[in-house]
Coordinates of C-alpha atoms and ligand atoms in Angstrom, one line a residue:
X157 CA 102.4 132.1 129.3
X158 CA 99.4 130.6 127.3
X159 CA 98.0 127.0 129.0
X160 CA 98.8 124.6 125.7
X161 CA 94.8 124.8 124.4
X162 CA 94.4 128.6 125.2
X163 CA 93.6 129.3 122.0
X164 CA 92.0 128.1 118.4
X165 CA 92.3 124.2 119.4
X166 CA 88.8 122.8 121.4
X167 CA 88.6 119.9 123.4
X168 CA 86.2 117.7 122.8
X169 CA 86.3 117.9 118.5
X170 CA 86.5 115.0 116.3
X171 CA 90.7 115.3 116.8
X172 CA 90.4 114.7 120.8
X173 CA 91.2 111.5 122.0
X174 CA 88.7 110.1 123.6
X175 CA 89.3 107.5 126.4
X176 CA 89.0 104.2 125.7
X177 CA 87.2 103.6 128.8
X178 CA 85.0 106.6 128.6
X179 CA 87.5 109.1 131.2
X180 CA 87.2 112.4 128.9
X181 CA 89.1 115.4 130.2
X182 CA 88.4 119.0 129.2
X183 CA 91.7 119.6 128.3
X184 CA 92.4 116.9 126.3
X185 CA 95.0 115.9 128.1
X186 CA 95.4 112.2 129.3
X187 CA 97.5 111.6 132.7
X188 CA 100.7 113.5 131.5
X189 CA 100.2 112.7 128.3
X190 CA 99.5 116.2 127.2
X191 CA 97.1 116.9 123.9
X192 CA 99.2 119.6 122.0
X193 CA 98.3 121.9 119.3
X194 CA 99.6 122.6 115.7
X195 CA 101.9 125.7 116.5
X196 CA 99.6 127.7 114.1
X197 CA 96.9 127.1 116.7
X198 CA 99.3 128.9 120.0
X199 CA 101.7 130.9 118.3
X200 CA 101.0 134.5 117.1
X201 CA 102.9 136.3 114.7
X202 CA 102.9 139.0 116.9
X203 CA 104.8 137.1 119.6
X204 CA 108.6 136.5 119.3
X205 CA 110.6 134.2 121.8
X206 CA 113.5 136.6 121.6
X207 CA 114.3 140.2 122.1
X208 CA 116.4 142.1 118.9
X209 CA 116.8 145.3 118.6
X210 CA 115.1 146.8 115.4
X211 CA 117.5 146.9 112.5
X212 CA 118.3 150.2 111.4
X213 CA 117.1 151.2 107.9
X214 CA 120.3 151.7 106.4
X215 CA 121.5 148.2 106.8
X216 CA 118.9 147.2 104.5
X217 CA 120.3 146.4 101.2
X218 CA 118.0 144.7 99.5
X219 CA 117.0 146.9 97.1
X220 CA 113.2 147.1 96.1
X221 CA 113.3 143.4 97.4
X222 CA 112.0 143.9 101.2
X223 CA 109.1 142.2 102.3
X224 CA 106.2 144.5 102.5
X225 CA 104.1 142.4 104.7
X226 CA 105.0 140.2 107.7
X227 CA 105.8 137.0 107.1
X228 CA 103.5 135.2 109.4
X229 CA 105.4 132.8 111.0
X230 CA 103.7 131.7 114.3
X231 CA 106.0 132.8 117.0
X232 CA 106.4 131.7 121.0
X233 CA 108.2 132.5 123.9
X234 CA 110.5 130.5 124.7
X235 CA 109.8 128.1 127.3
X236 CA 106.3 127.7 125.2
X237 CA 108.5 126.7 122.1
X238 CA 110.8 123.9 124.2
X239 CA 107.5 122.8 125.6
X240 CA 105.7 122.4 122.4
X241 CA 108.3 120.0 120.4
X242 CA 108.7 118.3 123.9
X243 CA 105.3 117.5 123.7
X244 CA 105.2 116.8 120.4
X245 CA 107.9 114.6 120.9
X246 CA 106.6 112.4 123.5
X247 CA 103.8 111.5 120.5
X248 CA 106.9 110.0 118.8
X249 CA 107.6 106.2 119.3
X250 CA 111.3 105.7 118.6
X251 CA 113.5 102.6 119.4
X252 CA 114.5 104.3 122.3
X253 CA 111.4 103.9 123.8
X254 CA 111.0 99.8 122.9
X255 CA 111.1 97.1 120.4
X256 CA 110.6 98.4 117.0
X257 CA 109.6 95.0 114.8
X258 CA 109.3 96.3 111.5
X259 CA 109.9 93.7 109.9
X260 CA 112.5 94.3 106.7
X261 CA 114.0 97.7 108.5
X262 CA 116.2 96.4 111.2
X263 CA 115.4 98.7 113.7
X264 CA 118.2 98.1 116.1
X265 CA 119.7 100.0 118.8
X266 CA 122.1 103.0 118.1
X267 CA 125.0 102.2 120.2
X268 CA 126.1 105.5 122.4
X269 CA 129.4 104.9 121.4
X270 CA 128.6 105.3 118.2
X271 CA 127.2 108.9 118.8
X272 CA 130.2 109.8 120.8
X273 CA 132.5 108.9 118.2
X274 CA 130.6 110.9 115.4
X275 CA 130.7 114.3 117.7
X276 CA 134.2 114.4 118.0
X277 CA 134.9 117.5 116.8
X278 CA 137.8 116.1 114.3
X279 CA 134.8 114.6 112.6
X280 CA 131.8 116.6 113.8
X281 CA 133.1 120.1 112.3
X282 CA 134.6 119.0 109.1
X283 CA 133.7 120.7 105.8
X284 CA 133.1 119.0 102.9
X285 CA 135.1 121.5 100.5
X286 CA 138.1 121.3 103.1
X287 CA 141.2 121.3 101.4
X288 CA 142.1 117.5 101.6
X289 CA 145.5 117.5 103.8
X290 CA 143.4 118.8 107.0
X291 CA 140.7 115.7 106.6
X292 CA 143.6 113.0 105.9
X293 CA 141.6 111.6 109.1
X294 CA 138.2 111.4 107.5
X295 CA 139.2 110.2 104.6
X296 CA 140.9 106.9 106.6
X297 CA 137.6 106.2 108.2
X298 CA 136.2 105.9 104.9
X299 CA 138.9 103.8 103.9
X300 CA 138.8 101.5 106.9
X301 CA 135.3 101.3 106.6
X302 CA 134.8 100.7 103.2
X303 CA 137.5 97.5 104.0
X304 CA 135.7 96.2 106.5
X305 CA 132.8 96.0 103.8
X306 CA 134.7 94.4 101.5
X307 CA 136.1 92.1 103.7
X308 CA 132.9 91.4 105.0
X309 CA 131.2 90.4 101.5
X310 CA 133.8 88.9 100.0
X311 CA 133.5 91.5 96.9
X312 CA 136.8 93.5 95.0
X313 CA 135.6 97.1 96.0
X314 CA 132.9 99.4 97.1
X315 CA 131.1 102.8 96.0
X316 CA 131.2 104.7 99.2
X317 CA 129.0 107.2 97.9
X318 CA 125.4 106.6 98.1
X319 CA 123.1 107.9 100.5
X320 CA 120.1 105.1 101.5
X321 CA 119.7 101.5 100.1
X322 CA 117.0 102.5 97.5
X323 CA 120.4 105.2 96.0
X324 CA 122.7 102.2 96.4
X325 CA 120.2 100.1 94.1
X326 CA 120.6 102.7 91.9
X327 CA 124.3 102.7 92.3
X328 CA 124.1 99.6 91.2
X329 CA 122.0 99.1 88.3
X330 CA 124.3 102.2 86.9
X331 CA 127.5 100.4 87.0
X332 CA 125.6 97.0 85.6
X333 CA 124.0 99.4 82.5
X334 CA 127.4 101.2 82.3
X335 CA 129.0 97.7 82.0
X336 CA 127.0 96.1 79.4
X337 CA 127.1 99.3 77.7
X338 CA 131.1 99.1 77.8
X339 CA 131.0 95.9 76.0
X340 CA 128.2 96.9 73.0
X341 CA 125.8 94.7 74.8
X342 CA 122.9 96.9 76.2
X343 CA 119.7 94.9 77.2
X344 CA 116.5 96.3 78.0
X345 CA 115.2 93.5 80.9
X346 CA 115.5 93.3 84.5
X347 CA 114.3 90.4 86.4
X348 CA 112.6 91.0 90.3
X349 CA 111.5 87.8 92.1
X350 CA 108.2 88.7 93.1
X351 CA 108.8 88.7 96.9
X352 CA 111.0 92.2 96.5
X353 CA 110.9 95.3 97.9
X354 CA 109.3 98.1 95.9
X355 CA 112.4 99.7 96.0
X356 CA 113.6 96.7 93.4
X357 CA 111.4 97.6 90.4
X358 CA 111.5 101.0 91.4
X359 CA 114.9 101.6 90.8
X360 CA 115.0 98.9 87.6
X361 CA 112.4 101.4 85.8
X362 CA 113.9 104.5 86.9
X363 CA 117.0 103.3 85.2
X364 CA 115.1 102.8 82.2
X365 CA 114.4 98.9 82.4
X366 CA 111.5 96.9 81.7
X367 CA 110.9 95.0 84.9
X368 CA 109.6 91.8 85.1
X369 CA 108.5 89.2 87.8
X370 CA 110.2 85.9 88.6
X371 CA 107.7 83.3 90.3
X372 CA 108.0 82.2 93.9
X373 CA 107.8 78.7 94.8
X374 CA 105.6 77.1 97.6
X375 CA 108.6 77.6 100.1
X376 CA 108.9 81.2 99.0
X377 CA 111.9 80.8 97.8
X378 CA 112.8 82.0 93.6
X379 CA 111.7 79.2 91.5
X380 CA 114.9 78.5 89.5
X381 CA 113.7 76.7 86.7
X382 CA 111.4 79.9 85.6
X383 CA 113.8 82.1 86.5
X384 CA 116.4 79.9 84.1
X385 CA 113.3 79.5 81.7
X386 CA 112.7 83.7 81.4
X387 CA 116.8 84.4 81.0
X388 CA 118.0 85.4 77.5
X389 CA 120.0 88.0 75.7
X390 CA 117.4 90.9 76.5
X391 CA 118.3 90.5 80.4
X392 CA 120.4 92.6 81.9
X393 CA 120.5 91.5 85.5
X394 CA 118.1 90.1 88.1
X395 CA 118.0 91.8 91.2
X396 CA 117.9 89.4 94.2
X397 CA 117.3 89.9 97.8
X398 CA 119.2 87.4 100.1
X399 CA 118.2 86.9 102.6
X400 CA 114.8 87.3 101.2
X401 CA 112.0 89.2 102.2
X402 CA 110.2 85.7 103.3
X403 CA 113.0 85.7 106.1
X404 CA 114.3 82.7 104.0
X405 CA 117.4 82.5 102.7
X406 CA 118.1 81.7 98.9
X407 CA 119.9 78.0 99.0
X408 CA 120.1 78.2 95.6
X409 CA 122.0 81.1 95.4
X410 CA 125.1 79.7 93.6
X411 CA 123.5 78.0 91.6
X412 CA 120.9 81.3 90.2
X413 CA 124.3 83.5 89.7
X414 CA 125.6 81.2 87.7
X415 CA 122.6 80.9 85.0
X416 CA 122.5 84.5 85.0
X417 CA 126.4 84.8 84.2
X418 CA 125.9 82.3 81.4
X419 CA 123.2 84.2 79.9
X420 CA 125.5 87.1 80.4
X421 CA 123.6 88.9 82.4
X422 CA 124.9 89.9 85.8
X423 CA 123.6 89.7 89.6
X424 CA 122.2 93.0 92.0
X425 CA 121.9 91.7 95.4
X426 CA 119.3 93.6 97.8
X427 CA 121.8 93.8 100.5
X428 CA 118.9 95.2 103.4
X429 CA 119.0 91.7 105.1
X430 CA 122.8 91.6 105.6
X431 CA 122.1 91.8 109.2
X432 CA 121.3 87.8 109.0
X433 CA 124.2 86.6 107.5
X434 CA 127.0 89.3 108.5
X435 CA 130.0 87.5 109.7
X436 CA 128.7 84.2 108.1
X437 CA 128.3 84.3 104.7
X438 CA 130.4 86.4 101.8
X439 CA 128.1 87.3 99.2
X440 CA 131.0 87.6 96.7
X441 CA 131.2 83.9 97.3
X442 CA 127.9 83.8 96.2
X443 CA 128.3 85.2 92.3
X444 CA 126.9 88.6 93.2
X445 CA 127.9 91.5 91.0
X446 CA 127.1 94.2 93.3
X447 CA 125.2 94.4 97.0
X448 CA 124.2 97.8 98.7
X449 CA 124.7 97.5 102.5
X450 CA 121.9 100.1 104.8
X451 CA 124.5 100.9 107.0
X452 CA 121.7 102.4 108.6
X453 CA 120.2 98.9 109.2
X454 CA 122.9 96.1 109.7
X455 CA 125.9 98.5 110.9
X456 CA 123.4 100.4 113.7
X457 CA 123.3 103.6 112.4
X458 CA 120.0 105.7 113.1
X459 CA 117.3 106.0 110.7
X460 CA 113.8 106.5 110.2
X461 CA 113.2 109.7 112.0
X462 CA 116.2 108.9 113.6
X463 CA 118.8 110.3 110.9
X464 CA 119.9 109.9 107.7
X465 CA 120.8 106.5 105.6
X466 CA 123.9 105.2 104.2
X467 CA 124.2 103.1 101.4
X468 CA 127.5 102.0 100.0
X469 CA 127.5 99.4 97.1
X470 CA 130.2 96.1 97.0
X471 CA 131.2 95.7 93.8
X472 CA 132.6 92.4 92.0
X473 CA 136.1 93.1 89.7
X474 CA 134.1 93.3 86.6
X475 CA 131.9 96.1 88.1
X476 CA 134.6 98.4 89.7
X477 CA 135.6 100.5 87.1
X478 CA 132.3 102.0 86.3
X479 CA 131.8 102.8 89.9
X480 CA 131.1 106.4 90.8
X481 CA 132.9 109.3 91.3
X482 CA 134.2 110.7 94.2
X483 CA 136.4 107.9 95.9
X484 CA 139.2 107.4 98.2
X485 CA 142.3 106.4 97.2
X486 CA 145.1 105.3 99.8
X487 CA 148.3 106.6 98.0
X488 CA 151.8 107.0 99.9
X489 CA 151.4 108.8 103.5
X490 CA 148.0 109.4 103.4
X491 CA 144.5 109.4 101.4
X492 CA 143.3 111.1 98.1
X493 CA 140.0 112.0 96.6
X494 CA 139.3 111.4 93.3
X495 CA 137.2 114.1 92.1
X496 CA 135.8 114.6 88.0
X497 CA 138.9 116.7 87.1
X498 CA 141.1 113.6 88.0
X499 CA 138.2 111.1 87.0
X500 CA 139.5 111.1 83.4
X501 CA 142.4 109.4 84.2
X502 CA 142.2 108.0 87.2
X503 CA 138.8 106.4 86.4
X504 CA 138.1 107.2 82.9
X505 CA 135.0 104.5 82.6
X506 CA 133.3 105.7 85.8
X507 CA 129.5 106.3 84.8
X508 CA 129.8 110.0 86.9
X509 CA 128.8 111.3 90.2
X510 CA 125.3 110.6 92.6
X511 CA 125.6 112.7 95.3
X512 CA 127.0 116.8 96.1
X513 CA 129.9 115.4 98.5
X514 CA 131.5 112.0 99.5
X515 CA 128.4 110.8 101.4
X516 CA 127.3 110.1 104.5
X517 CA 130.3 110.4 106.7
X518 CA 128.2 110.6 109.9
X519 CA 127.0 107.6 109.2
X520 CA 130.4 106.0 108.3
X521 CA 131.8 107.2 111.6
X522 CA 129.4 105.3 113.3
X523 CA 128.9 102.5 111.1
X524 CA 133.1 101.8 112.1
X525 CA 132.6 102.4 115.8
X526 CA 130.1 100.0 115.6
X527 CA 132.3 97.2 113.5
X528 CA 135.1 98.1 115.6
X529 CA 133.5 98.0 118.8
X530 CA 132.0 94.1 117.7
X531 CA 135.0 93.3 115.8
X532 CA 134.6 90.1 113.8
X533 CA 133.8 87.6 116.6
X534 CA 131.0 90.0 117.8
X535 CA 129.3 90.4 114.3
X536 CA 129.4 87.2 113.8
X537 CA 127.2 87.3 117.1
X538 CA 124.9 89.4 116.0
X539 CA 124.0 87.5 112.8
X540 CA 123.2 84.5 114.9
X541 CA 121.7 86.3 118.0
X542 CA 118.9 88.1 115.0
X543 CA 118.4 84.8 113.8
X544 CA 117.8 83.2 117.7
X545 CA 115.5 86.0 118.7
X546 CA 113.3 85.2 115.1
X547 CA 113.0 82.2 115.7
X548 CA 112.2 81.8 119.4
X549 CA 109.3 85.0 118.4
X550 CA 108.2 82.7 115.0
X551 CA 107.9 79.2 117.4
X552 CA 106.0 81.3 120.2
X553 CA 103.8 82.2 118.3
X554 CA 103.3 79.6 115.5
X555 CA 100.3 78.0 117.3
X556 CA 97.8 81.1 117.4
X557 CA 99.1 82.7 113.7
X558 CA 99.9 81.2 110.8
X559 CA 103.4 80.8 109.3
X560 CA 103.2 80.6 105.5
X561 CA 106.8 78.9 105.8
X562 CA 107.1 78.0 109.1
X563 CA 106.9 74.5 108.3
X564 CA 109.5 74.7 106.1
X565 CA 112.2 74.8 108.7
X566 CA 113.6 78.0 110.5
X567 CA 113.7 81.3 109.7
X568 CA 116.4 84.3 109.1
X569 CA 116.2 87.4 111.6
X570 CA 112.4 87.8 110.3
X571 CA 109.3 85.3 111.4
X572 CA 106.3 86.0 108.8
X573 CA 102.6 85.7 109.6
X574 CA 99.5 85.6 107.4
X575 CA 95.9 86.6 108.4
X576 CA 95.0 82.9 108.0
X577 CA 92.7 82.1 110.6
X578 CA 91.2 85.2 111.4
X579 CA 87.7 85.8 111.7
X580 CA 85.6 87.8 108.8
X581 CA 86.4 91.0 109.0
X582 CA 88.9 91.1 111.2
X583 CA 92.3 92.0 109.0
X584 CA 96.3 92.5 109.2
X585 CA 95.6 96.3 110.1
X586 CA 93.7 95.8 112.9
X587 CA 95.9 93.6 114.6
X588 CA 98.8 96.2 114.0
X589 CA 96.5 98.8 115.1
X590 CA 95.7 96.7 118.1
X591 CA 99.7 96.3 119.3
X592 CA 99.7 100.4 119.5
X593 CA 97.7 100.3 122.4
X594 CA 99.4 97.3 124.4
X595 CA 102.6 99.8 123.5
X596 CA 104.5 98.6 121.0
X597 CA 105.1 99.6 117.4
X598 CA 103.4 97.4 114.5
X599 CA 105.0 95.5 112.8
X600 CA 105.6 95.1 108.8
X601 CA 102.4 95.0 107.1
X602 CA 101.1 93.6 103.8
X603 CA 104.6 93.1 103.0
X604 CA 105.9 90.8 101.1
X605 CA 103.0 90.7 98.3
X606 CA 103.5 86.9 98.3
X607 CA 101.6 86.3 101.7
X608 CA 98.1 87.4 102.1
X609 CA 97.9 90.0 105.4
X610 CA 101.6 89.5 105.8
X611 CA 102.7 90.8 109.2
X612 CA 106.6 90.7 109.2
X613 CA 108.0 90.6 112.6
X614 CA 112.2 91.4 112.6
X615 CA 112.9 91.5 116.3
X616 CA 116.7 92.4 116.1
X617 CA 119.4 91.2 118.3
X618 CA 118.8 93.8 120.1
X619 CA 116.0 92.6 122.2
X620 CA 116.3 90.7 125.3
X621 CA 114.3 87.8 125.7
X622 CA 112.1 89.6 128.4
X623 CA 110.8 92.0 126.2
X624 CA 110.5 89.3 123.5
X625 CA 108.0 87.7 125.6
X626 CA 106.2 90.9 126.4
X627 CA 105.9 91.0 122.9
X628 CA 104.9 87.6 122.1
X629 CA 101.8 87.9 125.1
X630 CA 100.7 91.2 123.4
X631 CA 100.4 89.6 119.9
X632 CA 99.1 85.9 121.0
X633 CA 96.4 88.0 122.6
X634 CA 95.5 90.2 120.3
X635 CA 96.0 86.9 117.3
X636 CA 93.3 85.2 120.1
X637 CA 90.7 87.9 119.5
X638 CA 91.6 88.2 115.8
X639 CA 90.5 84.8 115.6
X640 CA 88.0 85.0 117.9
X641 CA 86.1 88.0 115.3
X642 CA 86.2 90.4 118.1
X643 CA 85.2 93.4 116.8
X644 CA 86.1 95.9 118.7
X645 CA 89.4 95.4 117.2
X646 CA 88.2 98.2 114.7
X647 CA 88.6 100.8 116.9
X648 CA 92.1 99.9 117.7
X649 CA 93.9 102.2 118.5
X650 CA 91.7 103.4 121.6
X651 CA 95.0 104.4 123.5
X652 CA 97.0 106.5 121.4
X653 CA 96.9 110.4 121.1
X654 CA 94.7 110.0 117.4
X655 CA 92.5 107.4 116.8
X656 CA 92.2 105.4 113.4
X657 CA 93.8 107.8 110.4
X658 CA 92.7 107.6 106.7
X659 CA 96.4 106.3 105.5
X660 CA 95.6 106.3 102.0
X661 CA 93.6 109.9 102.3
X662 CA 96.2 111.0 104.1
X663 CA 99.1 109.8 101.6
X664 CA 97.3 110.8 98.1
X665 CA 95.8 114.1 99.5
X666 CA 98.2 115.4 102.3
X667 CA 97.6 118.7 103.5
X668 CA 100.4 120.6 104.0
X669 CA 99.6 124.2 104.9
X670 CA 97.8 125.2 107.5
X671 CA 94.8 127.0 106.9
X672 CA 93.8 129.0 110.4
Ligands
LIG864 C1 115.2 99.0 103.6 C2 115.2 98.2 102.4 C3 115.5 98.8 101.2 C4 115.7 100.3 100.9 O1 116.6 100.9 101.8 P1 116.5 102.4 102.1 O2 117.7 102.7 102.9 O3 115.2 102.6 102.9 O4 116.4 103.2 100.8 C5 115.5 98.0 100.0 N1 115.3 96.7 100.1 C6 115.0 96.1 101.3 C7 114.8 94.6 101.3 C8 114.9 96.8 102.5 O5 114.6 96.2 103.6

């Protein structure tokens, strides 16, 4: 078998991490951190991890079609190939491994339970185009669940269907359009307080809407009388995020739903910061129209590299018939799917269908283990316990980094910094950069807009309050130094298998072949 730098890859080039305190290895490798290769780099196309007979020539049926040349592929044995993606995958942080801040992403832990529930094999081997009286089961977990949602926000219904918060925006903003539409009332305008994630106007101009910004105040909060000021018969809804992405929440929530209803215009929450509130506070009670929950964020189910999103959209009564198609429906002795050929009737002003199946029913088998597990009392608990662990990381560390609101009373389940204070030169980035090598993930950066080298910290409840102070010595000293204009902050990250990366480079020109 091939050591892992056998071949093509040298130690010692540009890619090679260098040691921070000058220890360079001619390998590349780093304690048992091992340097690994692109698979281009060790694998051969002449070398196959498994032995197959050759196919005899008569099997072949595809015509003229047959490749004429090999196809390439770099190919190891088989131990080589385990060892590679093990390797690889030590590179990987994951929240597995520690505390995730990211501010706005709710990076919490994925409950085992949860995972045990979704590979049982009643729910693990279903089939999607399974004739519906062998998945009456699957089709009551996305009943229960989708009543625990509306339970939980207070709304009349829910569109199961969509697959990640930014699709449930979409969702949304359909069934608003379709709405309007319904009553000869289109309108061009959507309103997005300025503090919103991208995914906000995003979505708005996909679905054809001119976007436009609604002012902050000094609290960071959405400055009702220009929001009030801006509303007229050329708005079709303002889309709202609440808790918002200041970690505040919007007091004035009532009282901004009802001046968008009597301009007749109706409310999209940006549900993504449910986790503060959940068990507290019913949106529906709120005036909101419709809400997408990440399952994948408040309801624990992976994400990020982690798996797949989830995100169904509460509707209020004057939404729910334009909701999409497929649904459940709970009919006598069991459960139903309403498909296009019985959307006519059974849901003849439905704007149509997102997604290939019924969505993400991994995700809804653990996103009901989890609410199960917790029950009401218990998310109720984890609202507060987010908010708690916030707060304790927003007053530790209030003294060494500014908090553009911090004076302004308490935060939600996110503390927010600015890079007030630090020395010339010295900026957001290098901070984050500088928490890789203490060993914990950045956090949120230059997010929201609002706040000038905005760090966004969302512990979770997750987090003990050991590892909260871990946290809180690694950033007060690195804030210290920020402040202090030490400069070798640049080179963060000194630690971590590459060095600084060219982010923007690397996002507008990504190379995505390999070129040997
Ligand atoms: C995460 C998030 C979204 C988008 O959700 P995805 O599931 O990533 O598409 C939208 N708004 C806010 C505030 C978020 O935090």
């Amino acid at each position: 078998m091939n050591a892992p730098n056998s071949s093509g890859w040298k130690p010692g080039t540009p890619e090679a991490p260098e040691g921070a305190s000058g220890i360079e290895t001619v390998t590349g490798n780093r304690g048992l951190m091992l340097e690994e290769p692109l698979i281009f780099e060790i694998g051969g196309s002449d070398t196959c991890g498994v032995d197959l007979p050759e196919p005899s020539r008569d099997t072949n049926r595809l015509g003229g079609l047959a490749r004429s040349e090999p196809l390439g592929l770099p190919g190891l044995s088989e131990p080589e190939t385990v060892r590679h993606y093990t390797r690889l995958s030590r590179q990987n942080y994951a929240i597995d491994c520690g505390i995730f801040p990211l501010g706005s992403c709710t990076m919490k832990h994925n409950p085992r339970l949860n995972e045990k529930v979704a590979r049982m094999p009643g729910f693990a081997d279903l089939h999607p185009l399974q004739p519906e009286s062998t998945v009456q089961g699957a089709l009551g977990v996305i009943d229960e669940l989708a009543h625990w949602l509306i339970t939980l926000t207070g709304m009349h219904s829910v569109a199961m269907s969509p697959k990640a918060g930014a699709h449930g925006e979409l969702c949304g903003i359909l069934c608003i359009r379709a709405a309007l539409e319904a009553r000869g009332d289109a309108r061009s305008v959507i309103l997005v307080p300025e503090s919103a994630h991208g995914t906000n106007p995003a979505t708005a101009a996909f679905a054809g809407y001119a976007v436009e910004n609604i002012p902050a105040t000094a609290e960071g909060r959405v400055d009702l009388p220009a929001l009030k000021a801006r509303l007229g018969p050329d708005v079709a809804a303002l889309m709202i995020t609440n808790p918002n992405t200041c970690g505040l929440f919007e007091r004035e929530m009532k009282a901004i739903s009802d001046a968008v209803h009597a301009a007749g215009a109706l409310v999209y929450c940006d549900g993504a910061n449910f986790n503060a509130i959940v068990g507290r506070v019913r949106p529906g009670d709120l005036g909101v129209d419709a809400m997408h929950i990440n399952l994948h964020k408040t309801f624990s189910t992976p994400h990020g590299g982690g798996g797949p999103g989830s995100g169904p959209v509460v509707l209020s009564e004057a939404l729910a018939p334009f909701a999409p198609l497929p649904f459940v429906r709970a009919v006598e002795g069991g459960f139903e799917l309403i498909e296009e050929e019985d959307g006519v009737a059974a849901a003849p002003q439905s704007f149509g269908r997102m997604t290939a199946f019924h969505g993400q029913m991994g995700m809804f088998t653990r996103a009901l283990a989890y609410i199960l597990s917790h029950g009401i009392d218990g998310l109720r608990q984890v609202s507060g316990d987010a908010v708690l662990n916030a707060n304790y990381l927003l007053r530790s560390l209030d003294d060494v980094l500014d908090a553009p609101f911090g004076g302004t009373g308490p935060c939600m389940h996110e503390a927010l910094f600015s890079d007030e204070g630090f020395a010339d030169g010295v900026a957001t980035l290098d901070v984050a950069k500088a928490l890789i090598d203490e060993g914990f993930h950045p956090m949120t950066m230059y997010f929201p807009l609002v706040v000038h080298g905005a760090m966004l910290v969302e512990p979770t409840e997750c987090e003990s309050k050991a590892t909260l102070d871990q946290f809180i010595l690694a950033l007060r000293s690195i804030a210290e130094r920020a402040k202090a204009g030490d400069q070798s902050l640049h080179q963060a990250p000194r630690l971590a298998p590459r060095r600084r990366l060219d982010e923007t480079l690397a996002a507008r020109q990504p190379v995505l072949t390999y070129e040997g």
